[in-house]
């Protein structure tokens, strides 16, 4: 019965994701993106598609690592420093804003 339960969970998650309509966020958004992402070769909007959901500025920050290794040493060190600067309000313009 375990595979059936897993299939049911995945099916329900997929259905919910398909039906979800996000609202708008009032404020700025900071996206920390892994530099080693799997989508190489694909073309993304400068804001990675987030601006349509945000009333403020979308800041895109690159960070060493992949989607999973971004949370492991040594990649987690620059990630933690970036989050600290963002939360304290002491951040410079994101690379996405200087290009």
CSV table of C-alpha atoms in Angstrom, one decimal:
chain,number,residue,atom,x,y,z
A,1,UNK,CA,0.0,0.0,0.0
A,2,UNK,CA,3.0,2.4,0.4
A,3,UNK,CA,3.4,3.2,-3.3
A,4,UNK,CA,-0.3,3.9,-3.5
A,5,UNK,CA,-0.1,6.4,-0.6
A,6,UNK,CA,2.9,8.1,-2.2
A,7,UNK,CA,1.1,8.3,-5.6
A,8,UNK,CA,-1.9,9.8,-3.9
A,9,UNK,CA,0.2,12.4,-2.1
A,10,UNK,CA,2.0,13.4,-5.3
A,11,UNK,CA,-1.3,13.5,-7.2
A,12,UNK,CA,-2.9,15.8,-4.6
A,13,UNK,CA,0.2,18.0,-4.5
A,14,UNK,CA,0.2,18.3,-8.3
A,15,UNK,CA,-3.5,19.2,-8.3
A,16,UNK,CA,-3.1,21.8,-5.6
A,17,UNK,CA,-0.1,23.4,-7.4
A,18,UNK,CA,-2.0,23.5,-10.7
A,19,UNK,CA,-5.0,25.2,-9.0
A,20,UNK,CA,-3.0,27.7,-6.9
A,21,UNK,CA,-3.2,31.4,-7.9
A,22,UNK,CA,-0.7,33.5,-6.1
A,23,UNK,CA,-1.6,37.0,-4.9
A,24,UNK,CA,0.6,40.1,-5.0
A,25,UNK,CA,3.3,40.8,-2.4
A,26,UNK,CA,3.6,44.4,-1.3
A,27,UNK,CA,7.3,45.1,-0.9
A,28,UNK,CA,10.7,44.0,-2.2
A,29,UNK,CA,11.6,40.4,-2.9
A,30,UNK,CA,15.1,39.0,-2.5
A,31,UNK,CA,15.7,35.7,-4.4
A,32,UNK,CA,19.0,33.8,-3.7
A,33,UNK,CA,19.7,31.6,-6.6
A,34,UNK,CA,22.1,28.8,-6.8
A,35,UNK,CA,24.8,29.5,-9.4
A,36,UNK,CA,25.0,25.8,-10.4
A,37,UNK,CA,21.4,25.3,-11.4
A,38,UNK,CA,20.2,22.6,-13.7
A,39,UNK,CA,18.5,24.9,-16.2
A,40,UNK,CA,21.6,25.8,-18.1
A,41,UNK,CA,20.8,26.7,-21.7
A,42,UNK,CA,17.3,27.9,-20.8
A,43,UNK,CA,16.6,31.7,-21.0
A,44,UNK,CA,14.9,33.3,-18.1
A,45,UNK,CA,13.6,36.8,-17.6
A,46,UNK,CA,15.9,39.1,-15.7
A,47,UNK,CA,13.6,38.8,-12.6
A,48,UNK,CA,13.1,35.0,-13.0
A,49,UNK,CA,9.3,35.7,-13.5
A,50,UNK,CA,8.8,37.1,-9.9
A,51,UNK,CA,8.1,40.7,-10.8
A,52,UNK,CA,4.5,39.9,-11.8
A,53,UNK,CA,3.8,38.9,-8.2
A,54,UNK,CA,5.7,41.8,-6.4
A,55,UNK,CA,4.8,45.5,-6.1
A,56,UNK,CA,8.4,46.4,-5.2
A,57,UNK,CA,11.8,45.5,-6.6
A,58,UNK,CA,13.0,42.0,-7.3
A,59,UNK,CA,16.6,41.4,-6.2
A,60,UNK,CA,18.3,38.3,-7.6
A,61,UNK,CA,21.4,37.2,-5.7
A,62,UNK,CA,23.7,34.4,-7.0
A,63,UNK,CA,25.2,32.0,-4.5
A,64,UNK,CA,27.7,29.2,-4.9
A,65,UNK,CA,26.3,25.7,-5.1
A,66,UNK,CA,23.4,23.8,-6.5
A,67,UNK,CA,19.8,23.8,-5.3
A,68,UNK,CA,20.7,21.3,-2.6
A,69,UNK,CA,24.4,22.1,-1.9
A,70,UNK,CA,23.7,25.8,-1.3
A,71,UNK,CA,22.8,24.7,2.3
A,72,UNK,CA,26.1,22.8,2.9
A,73,UNK,CA,29.6,24.0,3.6
A,74,UNK,CA,31.3,25.9,2.1
A,75,UNK,CA,28.3,27.3,0.1
A,76,UNK,CA,26.2,28.0,3.2
A,77,UNK,CA,28.7,30.6,4.5
A,78,UNK,CA,28.1,33.2,1.7
A,79,UNK,CA,24.4,32.3,1.9
A,80,UNK,CA,24.3,33.1,5.6
A,81,UNK,CA,26.2,36.4,5.1
A,82,UNK,CA,23.8,37.4,2.3
A,83,UNK,CA,20.7,36.6,4.4
A,84,UNK,CA,22.2,38.6,7.3
A,85,UNK,CA,22.8,41.7,5.0
A,86,UNK,CA,19.3,41.5,3.5
A,87,UNK,CA,17.6,41.2,6.9
A,88,UNK,CA,19.7,44.0,8.4
A,89,UNK,CA,19.0,46.3,5.3
A,90,UNK,CA,22.8,46.6,4.6
A,91,UNK,CA,22.9,45.2,1.1
A,92,UNK,CA,24.4,46.7,-2.0
A,93,UNK,CA,22.5,46.6,-5.4
A,94,UNK,CA,22.0,43.0,-6.6
A,95,UNK,CA,24.0,42.0,-9.7
A,96,UNK,CA,20.7,41.8,-11.5
A,97,UNK,CA,20.2,45.6,-10.9
A,98,UNK,CA,23.7,46.6,-12.2
A,99,UNK,CA,23.6,44.9,-15.6
